[in-house]
PDB file of C-alpha atoms in Angstrom:
ATOM      1  CA  SER S  21     -27.012 -18.184 -13.365  1.00 50.00           C
ATOM      2  CA  ASN S  22     -23.213 -17.386 -12.553  1.00 58.00           C
ATOM      3  CA  MET S  23     -23.444 -14.351 -15.566  1.00 59.00           C
ATOM      4  CA  ALA S  24     -26.520 -12.904 -14.117  1.00 63.00           C
ATOM      5  CA  GLU S  25     -24.818 -12.510 -10.683  1.00 63.00           C
ATOM      6  CA  ILE S  26     -21.624 -11.033 -12.341  1.00 55.00           C
ATOM      7  CA  ASP S  27     -24.025  -8.469 -13.921  1.00 62.00           C
ATOM      8  CA  ALA S  28     -25.688  -7.704 -10.604  1.00 62.00           C
ATOM      9  CA  TYR S  29     -22.268  -7.333  -8.800  1.00 56.00           C
ATOM     10  CA  LEU S  30     -20.800  -5.133 -11.532  1.00 56.00           C
ATOM     11  CA  SER S  31     -24.035  -2.888 -11.627  1.00 63.00           C
ATOM     12  CA  SER S  32     -23.723  -2.464  -7.845  1.00 61.00           C
ATOM     13  CA  ALA S  33     -19.922  -1.890  -8.107  1.00 56.00           C
ATOM     14  CA  ILE S  34     -20.436   0.713 -10.896  1.00 54.00           C
ATOM     15  CA  TYR S  35     -23.228   2.562  -9.081  1.00 57.00           C
ATOM     16  CA  TYR S  36     -21.787   2.597  -5.641  1.00 57.00           C
ATOM     17  CA  VAL S  37     -18.064   2.985  -6.136  1.00 61.00           C
ATOM     18  CA  VAL S  38     -17.123   3.799  -9.602  1.00 60.00           C
ATOM     19  CA  ILE S  39     -19.570   6.664 -10.284  1.00 64.00           C
ATOM     20  CA  PRO S  40     -19.114   8.259  -6.849  1.00 67.00           C
ATOM     21  CA  VAL S  41     -15.265   8.369  -7.513  1.00 65.00           C
ATOM     22  CA  ILE S  42     -15.717   9.835 -10.935  1.00 65.00           C
ATOM     23  CA  ILE S  43     -18.250  12.640  -9.452  1.00 68.00           C
ATOM     24  CA  LEU S  44     -15.644  13.315  -6.670  1.00 65.00           C
ATOM     25  CA  TYR S  45     -12.662  13.696  -9.235  1.00 63.00           C
ATOM     26  CA  LEU S  46     -14.822  16.034 -11.172  1.00 64.00           C
ATOM     27  CA  ILE S  47     -15.955  18.246  -8.476  1.00 63.00           C
ATOM     28  CA  MET S  48     -12.157  18.621  -7.108  1.00 55.00           C
ATOM     29  CA  TYR S  49     -11.025  19.032 -10.444  1.00 57.00           C
ATOM     30  CA  ARG S  50     -13.480  21.394 -12.155  1.00 57.00           C
ATOM     31  CA  VAL S  51     -14.693  23.251  -9.043  1.00 55.00           C
ATOM     32  CA  PHE S  52     -11.503  23.587  -7.052  1.00 54.00           C
ATOM     33  CA  GLY S  53      -9.100  23.266  -9.696  1.00 54.00           C
ATOM     34  CA  PHE S  54      -7.054  20.620  -8.178  1.00 55.00           C
ATOM     35  CA  ARG S  55      -4.639  18.871 -10.563  1.00 67.00           C
ATOM     36  CA  LYS S  56      -4.124  15.111 -10.766  1.00 67.00           C
ATOM     37  CA  ALA S  57      -1.216  14.709  -8.105  1.00 67.00           C
ATOM     38  CA  LYS S  58      -2.720  17.103  -5.665  1.00 72.00           C
ATOM     39  CA  LEU S  59      -5.975  15.471  -6.151  1.00 63.00           C
ATOM     40  CA  GLU S  60      -4.550  12.034  -5.401  1.00 71.00           C
ATOM     41  CA  ALA S  61      -3.015  13.250  -2.274  1.00 67.00           C
ATOM     42  CA  PHE S  62      -6.239  15.020  -1.069  1.00 67.00           C
ATOM     43  CA  ILE S  63      -8.366  11.765  -1.632  1.00 66.00           C
ATOM     44  CA  CYS S  64      -5.894   9.517   0.057  1.00 65.00           C
ATOM     45  CA  ASN S  65      -5.732  11.678   3.159  1.00 62.00           C
ATOM     46  CA  LEU S  66      -9.506  11.674   3.214  1.00 64.00           C
ATOM     47  CA  MET S  67     -10.272   8.179   2.434  1.00 68.00           C
ATOM     48  CA  CYS S  68      -7.138   6.105   3.328  1.00 72.00           C
ATOM     49  CA  GLY S  69      -6.724   6.650   6.941  1.00 74.00           C
ATOM     50  CA  TRP S  70     -10.486   5.363   7.224  1.00 77.00           C
ATOM     51  CA  ILE S  71      -9.953   2.363   4.965  1.00 79.00           C
ATOM     52  CA  HIS S  72      -6.797   1.402   6.720  1.00 80.00           C
ATOM     53  CA  ARG S  73      -8.451   1.392  10.232  1.00 79.00           C
ATOM     54  CA  LYS S  74     -11.679  -0.068   9.162  1.00 82.00           C
ATOM     55  CA  PHE S  75     -10.447  -3.102   6.836  1.00 86.00           C
ATOM     56  CA  PHE S  76      -6.531  -3.552   7.806  1.00 91.00           C
ATOM     57  CA  TYR S  77      -5.931  -2.711  11.274  1.00 92.00           C
ATOM     58  CA  ARG S  78      -6.039  -6.192  12.708  1.00 93.00           C
ATOM     59  CA  GLU S  79      -3.748  -7.601  10.108  1.00 95.00           C
ATOM     60  CA  LYS S  80      -1.222  -4.673  10.520  1.00 95.00           C
ATOM     61  CA  LYS S  81      -1.073  -5.223  14.061  1.00 95.00           C
ATOM     62  CA  LEU S  82      -0.048  -8.745  13.485  1.00 95.00           C
ATOM     63  CA  LEU S  83       2.499  -7.985  10.648  1.00 96.00           C
ATOM     64  CA  PHE S  84       4.217  -5.219  12.525  1.00 96.00           C
ATOM     65  CA  GLU S  85       4.679  -7.299  15.832  1.00 94.00           C
ATOM     66  CA  HIS S  86       7.540  -8.817  14.017  1.00 91.00           C
ATOM     67  CA  MET S  87       9.098  -5.536  13.626  1.00 94.00           C
ATOM     68  CA  LYS S  88       9.662  -5.366  17.418  1.00 90.00           C
ATOM     69  CA  ASP S  89      11.706  -8.507  17.207  1.00 88.00           C
ATOM     70  CA  LEU S  90      13.696  -6.987  14.546  1.00 88.00           C
ATOM     71  CA  ARG S  91      14.267  -3.953  16.786  1.00 87.00           C
ATOM     72  CA  ASN S  92      15.402  -6.288  19.721  1.00 82.00           C
ATOM     73  CA  LYS S  93      17.527  -8.158  17.620  1.00 81.00           C
ATOM     74  CA  SER S  94      19.473  -5.072  16.430  1.00 77.00           C
ATOM     75  CA  GLY S  95      19.608  -3.323  19.857  1.00 77.00           C
ATOM     76  CA  ASN S  96      19.134   0.134  18.183  1.00 83.00           C
ATOM     77  CA  ASN S  97      16.481   2.296  16.764  1.00 89.00           C
ATOM     78  CA  LEU S  98      15.175   0.898  13.523  1.00 94.00           C
ATOM     79  CA  SER S  99      15.704   2.593  10.323  1.00 96.00           C
ATOM     80  CA  VAL S 100      12.760   2.102   7.807  1.00 97.00           C
ATOM     81  CA  LEU S 101      12.172   3.299   4.316  1.00 98.00           C
ATOM     82  CA  GLU S 102       8.243   3.194   3.669  1.00 97.00           C
ATOM     83  CA  ILE S 103       7.172   3.138  -0.059  1.00 97.00           C
ATOM     84  CA  GLY S 104       3.822   4.866  -0.948  1.00 90.00           C
ATOM     85  CA  VAL S 105       3.772   6.375   2.640  1.00 85.00           C
ATOM     86  CA  GLY S 106       0.489   8.171   1.963  1.00 80.00           C
ATOM     87  CA  SER S 107      -0.587  10.014   4.967  1.00 79.00           C
ATOM     88  CA  GLY S 108       1.301   7.963   7.483  1.00 85.00           C
ATOM     89  CA  MET S 109      -1.333   5.412   8.437  1.00 87.00           C
ATOM     90  CA  ASN S 110       1.356   2.821   9.496  1.00 91.00           C
ATOM     91  CA  PHE S 111       3.454   5.083  11.980  1.00 91.00           C
ATOM     92  CA  GLN S 112       1.458   3.911  14.953  1.00 90.00           C
ATOM     93  CA  PHE S 113       2.518   0.543  14.526  1.00 93.00           C
ATOM     94  CA  TYR S 114       6.391   0.918  14.430  1.00 94.00           C
ATOM     95  CA  PRO S 115       8.478   0.236  17.502  1.00 93.00           C
ATOM     96  CA  GLN S 116       9.460   3.268  19.923  1.00 90.00           C
ATOM     97  CA  GLY S 117      11.948   5.589  18.272  1.00 88.00           C
ATOM     98  CA  THR S 118      11.982   4.411  14.725  1.00 93.00           C
ATOM     99  CA  SER S 119      13.386   6.558  11.993  1.00 94.00           C
ATOM    100  CA  VAL S 120      11.321   6.488   8.963  1.00 94.00           C
ATOM    101  CA  THR S 121      12.208   7.942   5.485  1.00 95.00           C
ATOM    102  CA  ALA S 122       9.066   7.996   3.164  1.00 94.00           C
ATOM    103  CA  LEU S 123       9.339   7.731  -0.341  1.00 94.00           C
ATOM    104  CA  ASP S 124       6.622   8.758  -2.672  1.00 90.00           C
ATOM    105  CA  PRO S 125       6.444   9.953  -6.370  1.00 87.00           C
ATOM    106  CA  ASN S 126       3.765  12.478  -5.195  1.00 82.00           C
ATOM    107  CA  PRO S 127       5.107  15.613  -3.411  1.00 80.00           C
ATOM    108  CA  HIS S 128       1.772  16.568  -2.101  1.00 80.00           C
ATOM    109  CA  HIS S 129       1.895  13.659   0.293  1.00 79.00           C
ATOM    110  CA  GLU S 130       4.356  15.283   2.226  1.00 83.00           C
ATOM    111  CA  THR S 131       2.313  18.125   3.458  1.00 82.00           C
ATOM    112  CA  TYR S 132      -0.577  15.899   4.717  1.00 78.00           C
ATOM    113  CA  LEU S 133       1.936  13.619   6.446  1.00 82.00           C
ATOM    114  CA  THR S 134       3.850  16.374   8.377  1.00 84.00           C
ATOM    115  CA  LYS S 135       0.341  17.710   9.363  1.00 82.00           C
ATOM    116  CA  ASN S 136      -0.792  14.348  10.276  1.00 77.00           C
ATOM    117  CA  LEU S 137       2.393  13.600  12.378  1.00 79.00           C
ATOM    118  CA  GLU S 138       2.206  16.964  14.174  1.00 78.00           C
ATOM    119  CA  LYS S 139      -1.578  16.207  15.266  1.00 74.00           C
ATOM    120  CA  SER S 140      -0.982  12.736  16.220  1.00 72.00           C
ATOM    121  CA  LYS S 141      -0.609  11.595  19.968  1.00 67.00           C
ATOM    122  CA  ASN S 142       0.148   8.005  19.410  1.00 68.00           C
ATOM    123  CA  ASN S 143       3.143   7.497  17.023  1.00 73.00           C
ATOM    124  CA  ASN S 144       5.479   6.137  19.582  1.00 74.00           C
ATOM    125  CA  ASN S 145       8.101   9.030  19.159  1.00 82.00           C
ATOM    126  CA  VAL S 146       8.605   7.740  15.405  1.00 87.00           C
ATOM    127  CA  GLN S 147      10.820  10.300  13.660  1.00 89.00           C
ATOM    128  CA  LEU S 148      10.142  11.268   9.865  1.00 90.00           C
ATOM    129  CA  VAL S 149      13.696  11.717   8.760  1.00 93.00           C
ATOM    130  CA  GLY S 150      13.298  12.401   5.102  1.00 93.00           C
ATOM    131  CA  PHE S 151      10.824  12.367   2.157  1.00 92.00           C
ATOM    132  CA  VAL S 152      12.314  11.138  -1.068  1.00 93.00           C
ATOM    133  CA  ARG S 153      10.324  12.036  -4.142  1.00 92.00           C
ATOM    134  CA  SER S 154      10.858   9.044  -6.479  1.00 91.00           C
ATOM    135  CA  PHE S 155       9.092   5.982  -7.993  1.00 93.00           C
ATOM    136  CA  ALA S 156       9.923   2.726  -6.140  1.00 95.00           C
ATOM    137  CA  GLU S 157      11.267   0.978  -9.582  1.00 96.00           C
ATOM    138  CA  ASN S 158      14.416   3.301  -9.367  1.00 93.00           C
ATOM    139  CA  MET S 159      15.553   4.565  -6.250  1.00 94.00           C
ATOM    140  CA  LEU S 160      18.657   6.195  -7.210  1.00 90.00           C
ATOM    141  CA  SER S 161      19.126   8.329  -4.300  1.00 91.00           C
ATOM    142  CA  VAL S 162      18.920   5.555  -1.692  1.00 94.00           C
ATOM    143  CA  GLU S 163      22.286   3.606  -1.099  1.00 95.00           C
ATOM    144  CA  ASN S 164      22.817   0.077  -1.134  1.00 97.00           C
ATOM    145  CA  ASP S 165      22.143  -1.982   2.511  1.00 95.00           C
ATOM    146  CA  THR S 166      20.879   1.177   4.257  1.00 95.00           C
ATOM    147  CA  TYR S 167      17.562   0.006   5.794  1.00 97.00           C
ATOM    148  CA  ASP S 168      16.714  -2.515   8.805  1.00 96.00           C
ATOM    149  CA  ALA S 169      13.321  -2.826   7.159  1.00 97.00           C
ATOM    150  CA  VAL S 170      11.157  -1.566   4.018  1.00 98.00           C
ATOM    151  CA  VAL S 171       7.369  -1.250   4.261  1.00 98.00           C
ATOM    152  CA  CYS S 172       4.958  -1.471   1.554  1.00 97.00           C
ATOM    153  CA  THR S 173       1.284  -1.356   1.982  1.00 95.00           C
ATOM    154  CA  LEU S 174      -1.575  -1.027  -0.502  1.00 92.00           C
ATOM    155  CA  THR S 175       1.098  -0.005  -3.109  1.00 93.00           C
ATOM    156  CA  MET S 176       2.485  -2.915  -4.893  1.00 96.00           C
ATOM    157  CA  CYS S 177      -1.083  -2.941  -6.749  1.00 94.00           C
ATOM    158  CA  THR S 178      -0.200   0.504  -8.193  1.00 91.00           C
ATOM    159  CA  VAL S 179       3.461   0.080  -8.974  1.00 95.00           C
ATOM    160  CA  ARG S 180       4.474  -0.119 -12.756  1.00 94.00           C
ATOM    161  CA  ASP S 181       6.875  -3.023 -12.515  1.00 97.00           C
ATOM    162  CA  PRO S 182       6.749  -5.154  -9.309  1.00 97.00           C
ATOM    163  CA  THR S 183       9.737  -7.180 -10.348  1.00 98.00           C
ATOM    164  CA  ALA S 184      11.766  -3.861 -10.439  1.00 98.00           C
ATOM    165  CA  VAL S 185      10.324  -2.675  -7.174  1.00 98.00           C
ATOM    166  CA  LEU S 186      11.405  -5.968  -5.394  1.00 98.00           C
ATOM    167  CA  ALA S 187      14.921  -5.902  -6.902  1.00 98.00           C
ATOM    168  CA  GLU S 188      15.310  -2.194  -5.433  1.00 98.00           C
ATOM    169  CA  VAL S 189      13.761  -3.187  -2.196  1.00 98.00           C
ATOM    170  CA  LYS S 190      16.348  -6.149  -1.842  1.00 98.00           C
ATOM    171  CA  ARG S 191      19.092  -3.498  -2.769  1.00 98.00           C
ATOM    172  CA  VAL S 192      18.338  -0.878  -0.055  1.00 98.00           C
ATOM    173  CA  LEU S 193      17.794  -3.431   2.726  1.00 98.00           C
ATOM    174  CA  LYS S 194      20.673  -4.290   5.121  1.00 96.00           C
ATOM    175  CA  PRO S 195      21.710  -8.046   5.062  1.00 95.00           C
ATOM    176  CA  GLY S 196      19.289  -9.808   7.213  1.00 94.00           C
ATOM    177  CA  GLY S 197      16.641  -6.911   6.878  1.00 96.00           C
ATOM    178  CA  THR S 198      13.128  -7.429   6.474  1.00 97.00           C
ATOM    179  CA  PHE S 199      10.308  -6.271   3.914  1.00 98.00           C
ATOM    180  CA  PHE S 200       6.816  -5.974   5.333  1.00 98.00           C
ATOM    181  CA  TYR S 201       4.154  -5.721   2.997  1.00 98.00           C
ATOM    182  CA  LEU S 202       0.050  -5.856   2.886  1.00 97.00           C
ATOM    183  CA  GLU S 203      -1.722  -5.862  -0.140  1.00 96.00           C
ATOM    184  CA  HIS S 204      -5.050  -6.420  -1.941  1.00 94.00           C
ATOM    185  CA  VAL S 205      -4.321  -8.876  -4.740  1.00 96.00           C
ATOM    186  CA  ALA S 206      -6.371 -10.793  -7.417  1.00 96.00           C
ATOM    187  CA  GLY S 207      -8.858 -13.491  -6.424  1.00 95.00           C
ATOM    188  CA  GLN S 208      -8.194 -17.090  -7.298  1.00 95.00           C
ATOM    189  CA  ARG S 209      -8.257 -17.911 -11.075  1.00 95.00           C
ATOM    190  CA  GLY S 210     -11.457 -19.095 -12.171  1.00 92.00           C
ATOM    191  CA  SER S 211     -13.285 -17.668  -9.281  1.00 92.00           C
ATOM    192  CA  PHE S 212     -16.321 -15.182  -9.281  1.00 90.00           C
ATOM    193  CA  ILE S 213     -14.494 -12.441  -7.812  1.00 91.00           C
ATOM    194  CA  ARG S 214     -11.686 -12.908 -10.262  1.00 93.00           C
ATOM    195  CA  CYS S 215     -14.133 -12.760 -13.255  1.00 91.00           C
ATOM    196  CA  VAL S 216     -15.417  -9.481 -11.736  1.00 89.00           C
ATOM    197  CA  GLN S 217     -11.808  -8.142 -11.173  1.00 91.00           C
ATOM    198  CA  ASN S 218     -10.898  -8.806 -15.057  1.00 93.00           C
ATOM    199  CA  ILE S 219     -13.925  -6.963 -16.263  1.00 90.00           C
ATOM    200  CA  LEU S 220     -13.462  -3.903 -13.837  1.00 88.00           C
ATOM    201  CA  GLN S 221      -9.715  -4.041 -14.441  1.00 90.00           C
ATOM    202  CA  HIS S 222     -10.401  -2.058 -17.898  1.00 90.00           C
ATOM    203  CA  ILE S 223     -11.547   1.134 -16.287  1.00 86.00           C
ATOM    204  CA  TRP S 224     -10.269   0.832 -12.483  1.00 83.00           C
ATOM    205  CA  PRO S 225      -6.756   1.814 -13.186  1.00 84.00           C
ATOM    206  CA  TYR S 226      -7.940   5.205 -14.656  1.00 79.00           C
ATOM    207  CA  LEU S 227     -10.007   6.002 -11.430  1.00 74.00           C
ATOM    208  CA  SER S 228      -7.322   4.882  -8.841  1.00 73.00           C
ATOM    209  CA  SER S 229      -3.876   6.169  -9.823  1.00 76.00           C
ATOM    210  CA  GLY S 230      -3.256   3.003 -11.774  1.00 83.00           C
ATOM    211  CA  CYS S 231      -4.281   0.403  -9.280  1.00 88.00           C
ATOM    212  CA  ASN S 232      -4.467  -3.231 -10.867  1.00 94.00           C
ATOM    213  CA  LEU S 233      -7.164  -5.273  -9.144  1.00 93.00           C
ATOM    214  CA  ASN S 234      -6.095  -8.419 -10.748  1.00 96.00           C
ATOM    215  CA  ARG S 235      -2.379  -8.469  -9.812  1.00 97.00           C
ATOM    216  CA  GLU S 236      -1.019 -11.721  -8.458  1.00 98.00           C
ATOM    217  CA  THR S 237       1.551 -10.288  -6.135  1.00 98.00           C
ATOM    218  CA  TRP S 238       2.445 -13.327  -4.498  1.00 98.00           C
ATOM    219  CA  ILE S 239       3.988 -14.732  -7.790  1.00 98.00           C
ATOM    220  CA  PHE S 240       6.336 -11.758  -7.820  1.00 98.00           C
ATOM    221  CA  LEU S 241       7.296 -12.466  -4.280  1.00 98.00           C
ATOM    222  CA  ASP S 242       8.063 -16.019  -5.098  1.00 97.00           C
ATOM    223  CA  GLN S 243      10.171 -14.996  -7.984  1.00 97.00           C
ATOM    224  CA  SER S 244      12.013 -12.140  -6.115  1.00 96.00           C
ATOM    225  CA  GLY S 245      14.994 -13.926  -4.661  1.00 95.00           C
ATOM    226  CA  PHE S 246      14.440 -13.229  -1.093  1.00 97.00           C
ATOM    227  CA  SER S 247      16.068 -15.638   1.447  1.00 92.00           C
ATOM    228  CA  ASN S 248      12.823 -16.302   3.273  1.00 94.00           C
ATOM    229  CA  VAL S 249       9.359 -15.049   2.012  1.00 98.00           C
ATOM    230  CA  VAL S 250       6.347 -15.730   4.240  1.00 97.00           C
ATOM    231  CA  TYR S 251       2.780 -14.512   3.385  1.00 97.00           C
ATOM    232  CA  ARG S 252      -0.740 -15.345   4.303  1.00 97.00           C
ATOM    233  CA  HIS S 253      -3.851 -14.963   2.153  1.00 97.00           C
ATOM    234  CA  TYR S 254      -7.042 -13.623   3.613  1.00 94.00           C
ATOM    235  CA  SER S 255     -10.208 -11.850   2.894  1.00 93.00           C
ATOM    236  CA  ILE S 256     -11.564  -8.384   3.986  1.00 90.00           C
ATOM    237  CA  ASN S 257     -15.196  -8.237   5.214  1.00 83.00           C
ATOM    238  CA  THR S 258     -16.542  -5.684   2.662  1.00 77.00           C
ATOM    239  CA  TRP S 259     -19.759  -5.761   0.555  1.00 73.00           C
ATOM    240  CA  LEU S 260     -19.051  -2.276  -0.953  1.00 65.00           C
ATOM    241  CA  ALA S 261     -15.739  -3.032  -2.712  1.00 74.00           C
ATOM    242  CA  PHE S 262     -16.150  -6.891  -2.721  1.00 81.00           C
ATOM    243  CA  PHE S 263     -13.765  -6.937  -5.870  1.00 82.00           C
ATOM    244  CA  ALA S 264     -11.063  -5.809  -3.425  1.00 86.00           C
ATOM    245  CA  ARG S 265     -11.729  -8.485  -0.719  1.00 91.00           C
ATOM    246  CA  PRO S 266      -8.567 -10.696  -1.649  1.00 94.00           C
ATOM    247  CA  CYS S 267      -5.463  -9.571   0.416  1.00 96.00           C
ATOM    248  CA  LEU S 268      -2.214 -10.820   1.503  1.00 97.00           C
ATOM    249  CA  TYR S 269       0.364  -9.882   4.140  1.00 98.00           C
ATOM    250  CA  GLY S 270       3.667 -10.885   4.961  1.00 98.00           C
ATOM    251  CA  THR S 271       7.362 -10.500   5.299  1.00 98.00           C
ATOM    252  CA  ALA S 272      10.509 -11.283   3.135  1.00 98.00           C
ATOM    253  CA  VAL S 273      14.000 -11.407   4.576  1.00 97.00           C
ATOM    254  CA  LYS S 274      17.046 -10.334   2.636  1.00 96.00           C
TER     255      LYS S 274
END
């Protein structure tokens, strides 16, 4: 029956994903004395590069191809604001000579980001020109009409107020500027995956820095007031985190 299937999938999710995450948190917190923000940055640096390469590389390559068009149109090196920059997984996709300002509320990401950029050989001479410690809902230190592009990957699931974030993205983009995004999203209403997401949602945000498994991000995009919103729904191939299979990527033009 459907209910038995859901029970089986929930059991495997808890056994293979939820419990290992809790154990890792406890070890790092208790044994190494990592506090929450530092721990989140450590885990992100440890895991996110692999996750992005394994599950999102192809779609990112397709998505960021459009950034080259933007660069050709402007005739200059692009200025990019990346929200929730993590450890810099997207820099390899940016056009030659792009200037990136990173925005993240967690200051510990800056250390990993700087180290990774120093080590990396394939970043197309992309320059990190600033690190803004701020939530995306209220980017007070960022002026209007500043950036050619704003980038946000696997971050809209975690922000507290998607409507406010999209309003801020639109504000800081230059006229004609583009918002690039790639996110895991809610499954279709009434679907098996959505049912599992709704159940796991009761505990998942506490284990994953506030990540929402069942956020219908496309609705916020549709209502954001951008002049041209284009996205594609797709599904990643993972058994382990099957509840995060539904994804979406696309662009929105100011």
